[in-house]
PDB file of C-alpha atoms in Angstrom:
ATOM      1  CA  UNK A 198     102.036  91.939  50.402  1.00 61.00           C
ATOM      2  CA  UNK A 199     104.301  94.808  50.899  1.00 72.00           C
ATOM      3  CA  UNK A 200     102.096  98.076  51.696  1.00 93.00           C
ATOM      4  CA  UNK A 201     103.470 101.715  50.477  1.00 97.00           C
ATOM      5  CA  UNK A 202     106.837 102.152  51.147  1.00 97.00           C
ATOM      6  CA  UNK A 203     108.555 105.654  51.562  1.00 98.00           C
ATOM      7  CA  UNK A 204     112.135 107.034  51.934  1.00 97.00           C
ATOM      8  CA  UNK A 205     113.504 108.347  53.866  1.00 98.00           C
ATOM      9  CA  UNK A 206     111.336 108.366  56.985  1.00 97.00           C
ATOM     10  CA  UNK A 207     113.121 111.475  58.579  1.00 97.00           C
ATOM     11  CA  UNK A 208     115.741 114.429  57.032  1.00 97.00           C
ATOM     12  CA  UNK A 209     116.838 117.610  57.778  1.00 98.00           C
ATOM     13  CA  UNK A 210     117.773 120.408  54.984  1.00 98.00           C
ATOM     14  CA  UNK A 211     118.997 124.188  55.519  1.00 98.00           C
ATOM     15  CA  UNK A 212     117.024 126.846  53.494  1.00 98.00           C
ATOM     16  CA  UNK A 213     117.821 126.712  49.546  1.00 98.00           C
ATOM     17  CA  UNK A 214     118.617 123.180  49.165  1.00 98.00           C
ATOM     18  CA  UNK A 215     116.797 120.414  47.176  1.00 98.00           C
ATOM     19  CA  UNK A 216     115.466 117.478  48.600  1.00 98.00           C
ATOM     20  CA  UNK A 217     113.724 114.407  46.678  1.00 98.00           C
ATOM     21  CA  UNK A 218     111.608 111.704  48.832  1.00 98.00           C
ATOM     22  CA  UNK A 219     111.055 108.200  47.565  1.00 98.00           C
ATOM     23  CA  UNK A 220     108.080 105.884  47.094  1.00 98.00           C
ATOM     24  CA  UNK A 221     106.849 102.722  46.426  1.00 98.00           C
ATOM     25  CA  UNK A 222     103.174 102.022  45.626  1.00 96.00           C
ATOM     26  CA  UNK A 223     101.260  99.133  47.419  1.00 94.00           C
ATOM     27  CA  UNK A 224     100.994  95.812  45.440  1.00 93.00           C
ATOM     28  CA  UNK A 225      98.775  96.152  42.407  1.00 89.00           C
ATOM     29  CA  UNK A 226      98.482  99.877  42.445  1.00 91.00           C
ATOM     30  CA  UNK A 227      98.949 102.098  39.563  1.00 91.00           C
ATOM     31  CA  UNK A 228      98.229 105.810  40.707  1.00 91.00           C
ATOM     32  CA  UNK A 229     100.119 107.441  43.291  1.00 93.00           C
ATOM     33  CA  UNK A 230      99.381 110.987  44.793  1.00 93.00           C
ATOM     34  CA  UNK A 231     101.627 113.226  47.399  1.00 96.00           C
ATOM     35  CA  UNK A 232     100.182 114.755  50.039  1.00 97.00           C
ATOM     36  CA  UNK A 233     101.794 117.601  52.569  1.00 98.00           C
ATOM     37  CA  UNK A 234     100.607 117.421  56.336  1.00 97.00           C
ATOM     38  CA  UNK A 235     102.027 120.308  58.413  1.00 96.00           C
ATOM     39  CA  UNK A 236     101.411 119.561  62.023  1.00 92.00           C
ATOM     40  CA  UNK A 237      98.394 120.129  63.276  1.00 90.00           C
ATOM     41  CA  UNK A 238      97.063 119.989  59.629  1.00 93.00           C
ATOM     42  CA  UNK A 239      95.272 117.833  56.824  1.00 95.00           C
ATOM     43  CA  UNK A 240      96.546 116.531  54.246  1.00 96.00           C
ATOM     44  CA  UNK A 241      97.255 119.110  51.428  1.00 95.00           C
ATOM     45  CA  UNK A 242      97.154 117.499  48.022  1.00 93.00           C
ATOM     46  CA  UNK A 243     100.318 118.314  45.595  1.00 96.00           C
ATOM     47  CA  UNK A 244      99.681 116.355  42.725  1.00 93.00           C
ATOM     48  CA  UNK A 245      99.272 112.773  41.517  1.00 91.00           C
ATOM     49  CA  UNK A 246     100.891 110.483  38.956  1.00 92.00           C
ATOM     50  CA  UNK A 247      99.386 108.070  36.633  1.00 90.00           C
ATOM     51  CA  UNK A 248     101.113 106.434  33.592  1.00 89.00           C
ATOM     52  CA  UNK A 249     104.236 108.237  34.317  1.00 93.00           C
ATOM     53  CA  UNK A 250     102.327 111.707  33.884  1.00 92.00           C
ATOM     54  CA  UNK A 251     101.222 114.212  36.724  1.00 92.00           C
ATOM     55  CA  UNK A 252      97.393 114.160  35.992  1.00 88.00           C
ATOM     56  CA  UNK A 253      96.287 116.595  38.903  1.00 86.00           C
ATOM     57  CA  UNK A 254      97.917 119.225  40.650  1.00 90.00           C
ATOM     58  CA  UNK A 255      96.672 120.977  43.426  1.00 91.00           C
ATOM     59  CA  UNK A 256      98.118 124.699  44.643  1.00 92.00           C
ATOM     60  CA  UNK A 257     102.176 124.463  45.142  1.00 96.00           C
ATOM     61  CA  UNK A 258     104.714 126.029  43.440  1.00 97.00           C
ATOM     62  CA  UNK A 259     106.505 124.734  40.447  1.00 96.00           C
ATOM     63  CA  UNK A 260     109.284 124.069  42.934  1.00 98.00           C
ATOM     64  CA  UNK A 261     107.420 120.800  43.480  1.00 98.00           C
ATOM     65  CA  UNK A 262     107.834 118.499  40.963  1.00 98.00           C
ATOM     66  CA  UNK A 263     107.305 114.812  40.538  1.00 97.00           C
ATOM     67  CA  UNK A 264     108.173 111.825  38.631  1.00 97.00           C
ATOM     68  CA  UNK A 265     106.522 108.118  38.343  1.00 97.00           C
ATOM     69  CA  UNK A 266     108.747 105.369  36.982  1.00 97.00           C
ATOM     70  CA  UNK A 267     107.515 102.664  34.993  1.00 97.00           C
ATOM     71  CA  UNK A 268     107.446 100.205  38.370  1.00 95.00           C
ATOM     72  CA  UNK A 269     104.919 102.645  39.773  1.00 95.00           C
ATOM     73  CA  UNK A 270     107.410 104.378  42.142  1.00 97.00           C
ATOM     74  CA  UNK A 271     107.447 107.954  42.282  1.00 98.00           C
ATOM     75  CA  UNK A 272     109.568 110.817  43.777  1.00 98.00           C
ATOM     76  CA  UNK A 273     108.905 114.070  44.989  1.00 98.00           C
ATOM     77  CA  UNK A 274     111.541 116.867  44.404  1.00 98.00           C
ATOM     78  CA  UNK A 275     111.162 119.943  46.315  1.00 98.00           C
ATOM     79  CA  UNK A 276     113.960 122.835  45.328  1.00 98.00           C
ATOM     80  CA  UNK A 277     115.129 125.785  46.423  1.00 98.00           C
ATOM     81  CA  UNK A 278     113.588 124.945  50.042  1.00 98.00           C
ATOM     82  CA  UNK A 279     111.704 127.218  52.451  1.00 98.00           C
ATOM     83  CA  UNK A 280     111.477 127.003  56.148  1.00 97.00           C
ATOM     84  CA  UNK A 281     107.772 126.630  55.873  1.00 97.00           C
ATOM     85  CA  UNK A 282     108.000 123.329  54.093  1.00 98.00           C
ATOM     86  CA  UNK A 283     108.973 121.804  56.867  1.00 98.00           C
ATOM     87  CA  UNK A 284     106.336 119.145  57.141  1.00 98.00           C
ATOM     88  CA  UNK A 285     105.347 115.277  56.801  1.00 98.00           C
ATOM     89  CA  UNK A 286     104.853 114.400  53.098  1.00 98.00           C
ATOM     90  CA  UNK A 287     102.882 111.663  52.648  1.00 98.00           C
ATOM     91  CA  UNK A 288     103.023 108.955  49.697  1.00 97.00           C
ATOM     92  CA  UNK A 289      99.388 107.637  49.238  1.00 94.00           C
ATOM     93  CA  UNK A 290      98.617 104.680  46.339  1.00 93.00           C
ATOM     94  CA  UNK A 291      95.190 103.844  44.620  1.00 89.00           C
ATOM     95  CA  UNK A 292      94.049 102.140  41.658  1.00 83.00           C
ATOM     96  CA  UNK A 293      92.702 105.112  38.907  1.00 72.00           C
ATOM     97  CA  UNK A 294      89.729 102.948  38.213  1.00 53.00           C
ATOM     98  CA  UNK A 295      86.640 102.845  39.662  1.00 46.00           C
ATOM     99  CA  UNK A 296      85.061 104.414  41.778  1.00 50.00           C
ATOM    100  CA  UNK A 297      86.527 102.647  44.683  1.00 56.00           C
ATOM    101  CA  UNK A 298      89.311 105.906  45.178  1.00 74.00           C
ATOM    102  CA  UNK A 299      90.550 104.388  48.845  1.00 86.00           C
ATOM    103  CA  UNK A 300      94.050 106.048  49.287  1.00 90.00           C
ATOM    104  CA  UNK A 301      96.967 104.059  51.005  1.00 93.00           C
ATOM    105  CA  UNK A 302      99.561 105.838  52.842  1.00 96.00           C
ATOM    106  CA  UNK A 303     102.938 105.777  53.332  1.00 97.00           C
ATOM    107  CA  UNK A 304     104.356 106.099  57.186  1.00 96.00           C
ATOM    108  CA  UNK A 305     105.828 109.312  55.651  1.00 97.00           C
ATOM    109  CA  UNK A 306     108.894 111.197  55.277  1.00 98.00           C
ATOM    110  CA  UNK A 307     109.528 114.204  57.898  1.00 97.00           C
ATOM    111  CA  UNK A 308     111.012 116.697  56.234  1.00 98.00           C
ATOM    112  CA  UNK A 309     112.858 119.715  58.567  1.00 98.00           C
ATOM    113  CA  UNK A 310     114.303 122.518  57.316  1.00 98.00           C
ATOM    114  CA  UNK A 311     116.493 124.827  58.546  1.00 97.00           C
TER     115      UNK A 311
ATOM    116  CA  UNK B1015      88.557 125.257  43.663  1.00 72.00           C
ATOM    117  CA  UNK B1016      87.041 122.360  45.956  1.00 75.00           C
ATOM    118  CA  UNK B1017      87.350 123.026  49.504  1.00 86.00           C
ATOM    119  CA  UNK B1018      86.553 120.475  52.329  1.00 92.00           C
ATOM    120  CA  UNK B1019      85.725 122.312  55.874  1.00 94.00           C
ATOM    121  CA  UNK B1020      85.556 119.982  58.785  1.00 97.00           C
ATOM    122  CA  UNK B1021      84.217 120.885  62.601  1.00 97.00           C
ATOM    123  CA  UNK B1022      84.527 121.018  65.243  1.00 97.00           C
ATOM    124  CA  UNK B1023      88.491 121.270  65.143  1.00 96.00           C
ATOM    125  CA  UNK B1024      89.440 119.530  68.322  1.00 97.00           C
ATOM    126  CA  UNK B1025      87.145 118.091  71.143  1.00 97.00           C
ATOM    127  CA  UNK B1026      87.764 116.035  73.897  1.00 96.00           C
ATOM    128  CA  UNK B1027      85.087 114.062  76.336  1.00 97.00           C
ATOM    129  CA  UNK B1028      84.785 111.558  78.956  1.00 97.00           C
ATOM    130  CA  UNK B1029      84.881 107.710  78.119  1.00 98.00           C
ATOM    131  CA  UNK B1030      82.043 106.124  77.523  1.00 98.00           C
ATOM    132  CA  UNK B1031      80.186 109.899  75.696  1.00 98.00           C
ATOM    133  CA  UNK B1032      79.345 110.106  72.270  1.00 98.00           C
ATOM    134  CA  UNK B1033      81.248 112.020  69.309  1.00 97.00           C
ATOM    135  CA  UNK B1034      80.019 114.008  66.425  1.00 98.00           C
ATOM    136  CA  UNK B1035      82.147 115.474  63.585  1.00 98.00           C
ATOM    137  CA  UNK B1036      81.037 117.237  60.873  1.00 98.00           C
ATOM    138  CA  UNK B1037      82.419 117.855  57.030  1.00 97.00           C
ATOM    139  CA  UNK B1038      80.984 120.154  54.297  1.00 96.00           C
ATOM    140  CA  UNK B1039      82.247 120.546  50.942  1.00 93.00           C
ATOM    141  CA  UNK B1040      81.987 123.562  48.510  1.00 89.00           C
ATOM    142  CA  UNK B1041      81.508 121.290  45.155  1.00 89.00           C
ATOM    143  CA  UNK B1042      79.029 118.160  44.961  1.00 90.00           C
ATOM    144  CA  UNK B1043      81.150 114.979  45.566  1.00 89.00           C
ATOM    145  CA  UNK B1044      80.995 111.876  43.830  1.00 87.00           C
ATOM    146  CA  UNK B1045      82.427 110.085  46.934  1.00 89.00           C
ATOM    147  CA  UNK B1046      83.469 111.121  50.620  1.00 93.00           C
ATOM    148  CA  UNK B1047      85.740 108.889  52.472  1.00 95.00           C
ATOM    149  CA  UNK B1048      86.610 109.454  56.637  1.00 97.00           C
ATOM    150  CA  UNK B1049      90.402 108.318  57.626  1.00 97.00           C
ATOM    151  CA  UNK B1050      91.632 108.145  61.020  1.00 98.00           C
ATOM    152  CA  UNK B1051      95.440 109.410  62.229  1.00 97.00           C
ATOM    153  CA  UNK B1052      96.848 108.068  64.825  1.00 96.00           C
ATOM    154  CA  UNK B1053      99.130 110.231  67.167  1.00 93.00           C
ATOM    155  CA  UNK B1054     102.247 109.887  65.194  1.00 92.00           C
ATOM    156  CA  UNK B1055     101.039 107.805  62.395  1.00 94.00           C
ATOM    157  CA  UNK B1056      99.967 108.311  59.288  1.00 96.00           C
ATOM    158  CA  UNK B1057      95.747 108.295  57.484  1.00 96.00           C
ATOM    159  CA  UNK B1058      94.204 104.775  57.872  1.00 96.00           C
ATOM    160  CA  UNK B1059      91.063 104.022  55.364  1.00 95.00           C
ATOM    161  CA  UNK B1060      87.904 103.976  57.742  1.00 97.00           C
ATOM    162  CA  UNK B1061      85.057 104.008  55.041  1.00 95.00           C
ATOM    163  CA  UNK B1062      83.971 105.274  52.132  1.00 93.00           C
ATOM    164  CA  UNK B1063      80.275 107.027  50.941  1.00 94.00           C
ATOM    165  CA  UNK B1064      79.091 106.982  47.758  1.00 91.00           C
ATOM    166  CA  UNK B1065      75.207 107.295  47.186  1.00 94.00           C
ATOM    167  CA  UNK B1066      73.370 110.057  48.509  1.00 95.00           C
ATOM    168  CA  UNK B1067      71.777 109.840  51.857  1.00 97.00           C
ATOM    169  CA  UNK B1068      73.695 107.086  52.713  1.00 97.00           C
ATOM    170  CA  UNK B1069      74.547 105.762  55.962  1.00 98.00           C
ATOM    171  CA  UNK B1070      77.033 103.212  56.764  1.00 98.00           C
ATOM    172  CA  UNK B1071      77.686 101.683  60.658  1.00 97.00           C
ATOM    173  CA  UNK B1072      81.169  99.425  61.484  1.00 97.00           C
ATOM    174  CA  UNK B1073      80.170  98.708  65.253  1.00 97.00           C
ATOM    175  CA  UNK B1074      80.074 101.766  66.943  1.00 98.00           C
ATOM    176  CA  UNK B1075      80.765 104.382  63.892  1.00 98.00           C
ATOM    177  CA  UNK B1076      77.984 105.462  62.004  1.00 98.00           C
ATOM    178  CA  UNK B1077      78.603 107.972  58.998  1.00 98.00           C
ATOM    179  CA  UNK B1078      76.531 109.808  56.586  1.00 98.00           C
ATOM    180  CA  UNK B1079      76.417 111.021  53.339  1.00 97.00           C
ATOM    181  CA  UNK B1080      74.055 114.154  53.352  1.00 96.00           C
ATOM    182  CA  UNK B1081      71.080 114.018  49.822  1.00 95.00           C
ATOM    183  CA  UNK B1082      72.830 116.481  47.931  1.00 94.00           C
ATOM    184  CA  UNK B1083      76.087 114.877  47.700  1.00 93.00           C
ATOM    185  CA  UNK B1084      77.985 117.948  50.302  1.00 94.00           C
ATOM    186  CA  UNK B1085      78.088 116.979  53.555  1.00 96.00           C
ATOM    187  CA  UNK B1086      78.640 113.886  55.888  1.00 98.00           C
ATOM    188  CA  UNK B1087      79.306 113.347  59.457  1.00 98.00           C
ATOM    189  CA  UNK B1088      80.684 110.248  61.688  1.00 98.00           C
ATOM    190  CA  UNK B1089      78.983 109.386  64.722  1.00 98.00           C
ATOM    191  CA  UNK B1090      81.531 107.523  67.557  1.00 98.00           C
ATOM    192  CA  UNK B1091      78.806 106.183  70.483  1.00 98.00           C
ATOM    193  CA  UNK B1092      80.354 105.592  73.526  1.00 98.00           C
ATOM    194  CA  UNK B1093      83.598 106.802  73.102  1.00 98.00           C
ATOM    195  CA  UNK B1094      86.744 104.499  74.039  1.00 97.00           C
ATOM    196  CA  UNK B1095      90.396 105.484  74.748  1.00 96.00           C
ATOM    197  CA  UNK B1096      91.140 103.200  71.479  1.00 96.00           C
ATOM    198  CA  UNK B1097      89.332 106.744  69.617  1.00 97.00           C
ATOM    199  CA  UNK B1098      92.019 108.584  70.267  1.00 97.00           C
ATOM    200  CA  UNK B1099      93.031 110.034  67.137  1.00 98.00           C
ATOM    201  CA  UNK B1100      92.176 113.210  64.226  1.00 98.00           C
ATOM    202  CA  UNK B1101      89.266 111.816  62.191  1.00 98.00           C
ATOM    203  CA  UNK B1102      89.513 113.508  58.701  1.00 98.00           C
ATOM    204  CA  UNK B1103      86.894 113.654  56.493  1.00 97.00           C
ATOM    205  CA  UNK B1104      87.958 113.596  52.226  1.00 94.00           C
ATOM    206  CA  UNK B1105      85.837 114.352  49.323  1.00 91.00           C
ATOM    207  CA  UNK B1106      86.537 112.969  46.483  1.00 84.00           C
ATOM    208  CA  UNK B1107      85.765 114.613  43.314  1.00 73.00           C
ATOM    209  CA  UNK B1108      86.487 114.159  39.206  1.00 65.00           C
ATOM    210  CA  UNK B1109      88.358 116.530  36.973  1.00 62.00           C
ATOM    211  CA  UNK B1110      89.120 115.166  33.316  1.00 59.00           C
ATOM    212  CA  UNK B1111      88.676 111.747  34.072  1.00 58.00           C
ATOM    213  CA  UNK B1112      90.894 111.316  37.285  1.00 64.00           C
ATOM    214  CA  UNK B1113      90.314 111.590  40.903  1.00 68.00           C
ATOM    215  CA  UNK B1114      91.257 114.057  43.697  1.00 77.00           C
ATOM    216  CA  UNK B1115      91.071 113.578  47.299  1.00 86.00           C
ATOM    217  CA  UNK B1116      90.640 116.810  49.235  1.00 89.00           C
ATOM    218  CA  UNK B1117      91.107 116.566  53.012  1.00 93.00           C
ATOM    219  CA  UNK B1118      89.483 118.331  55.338  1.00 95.00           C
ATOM    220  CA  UNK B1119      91.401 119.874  58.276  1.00 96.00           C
ATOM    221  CA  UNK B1120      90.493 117.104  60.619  1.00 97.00           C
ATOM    222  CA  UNK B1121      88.325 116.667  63.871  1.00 98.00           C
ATOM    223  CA  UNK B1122      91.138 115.717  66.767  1.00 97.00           C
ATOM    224  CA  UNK B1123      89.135 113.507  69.463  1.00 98.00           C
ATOM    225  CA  UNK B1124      90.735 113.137  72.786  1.00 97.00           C
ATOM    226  CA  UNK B1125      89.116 110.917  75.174  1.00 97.00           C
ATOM    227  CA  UNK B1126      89.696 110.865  78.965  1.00 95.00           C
ATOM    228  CA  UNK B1127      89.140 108.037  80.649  1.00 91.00           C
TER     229      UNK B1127
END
């Protein structure tokens, strides 16, 4: 039982370019939510997919945006990047029912930017 | 919005002391949940808290969940190098029907042997 999956695992952008990270929910799992972890950081929530629609979004700019497929995957697309979103972004699955909301992460895609 | 504060922010001690970190949230939760990161690795599931007042033990963790639903705190007795790690506490809360993990900043434990 494959757990989440994400790609890449490291990149490195220059300021202004677009990026878009990959992910694969754990076996089973329906709901997937992306997380940014600067170093020394938590986990910031960016939003979370369910049924192919962002259902919660927490406080980014639209410049992060997100799709679910109807496998489950999901990508994150960041544009126009920043130096200060350099960071590990973090793929987490869950199952939206219940009240059982354990998260499973991804290993995470390093993201530096230039 | 919900905000999940978490102290201390970093504190190491000798093998074999104990280990206290703390998490309050601004909103009533319906569920906390404590992770553990690895140097390097990524938020592993350690437990989740649901009813309030409740305390839950896996060997030599203990965590609470305070009566009103806002705080918790894990409890590491007798602290091993295998502790190593941030400890981050996450309330969980619901908004139109679907979930939202908030992370606090974390608790890093360092433990010299």
């Amino acid at each position: 039982d494959a757990g989440v999956t994400q790609s890449p695992t490291h990149l490195i952008k220059t300021r202004g370019q677009q990026v878009t990270l990959r992910c694969s929910p754990k076996s089973g799992h329906d709901t997937v939510s992306w997380y940014q972890q600067a170093l020394g950081q938590g986990p910031q929530f960016i939003f979370q997919y369910y049924e192919e629609e962002e259902r919660q979004r927490g406080n980014f700019p639209d410049r992060f945006s997100g799709h679910q497929f109807p496998n489950y995957s999901s990508e994150l697309n960041v544009n126009a990047l920043l130096l200060g979103d350099s960071a590990l972004y973090l793929c987490a699955s869950s199952l939206r029912s219940g009240v059982a909301g354990e998260l499973f992460f991804g290993e995470g895609s390093r993201l530096t930017v230039l | 919005g919900q905000q999940v504060m978490q102290i201390p922010q970093y504190q190491h001690v000798q093998e074999g002391e104990d280990f206290t970190t703390y998490c309050n949230s601004s909103t009533t939760l319906s569920n906390i949940q404590w992770y553990k990161q690895r140097p390097g690795g990524h938020p592993v599931f350690l437990i989740q808290l649901v009813k309030s007042g409740e305390v839950k033990k896996q060997k030599r963790l203990t965590f609470q969940f305070g009566e009103a639903k806002k705080n918790s705190s894990l409890h590491i007795t007798a602290t091993q190098t295998t502790d190593v790690g941030t400890y981050f506490c996450a309330g969980q809360g619901w908004s139109g029907g679907y979930n939202k993990l908030i992370f606090g900043a974390g608790t890093r434990l360092a433990v010299h042997p």
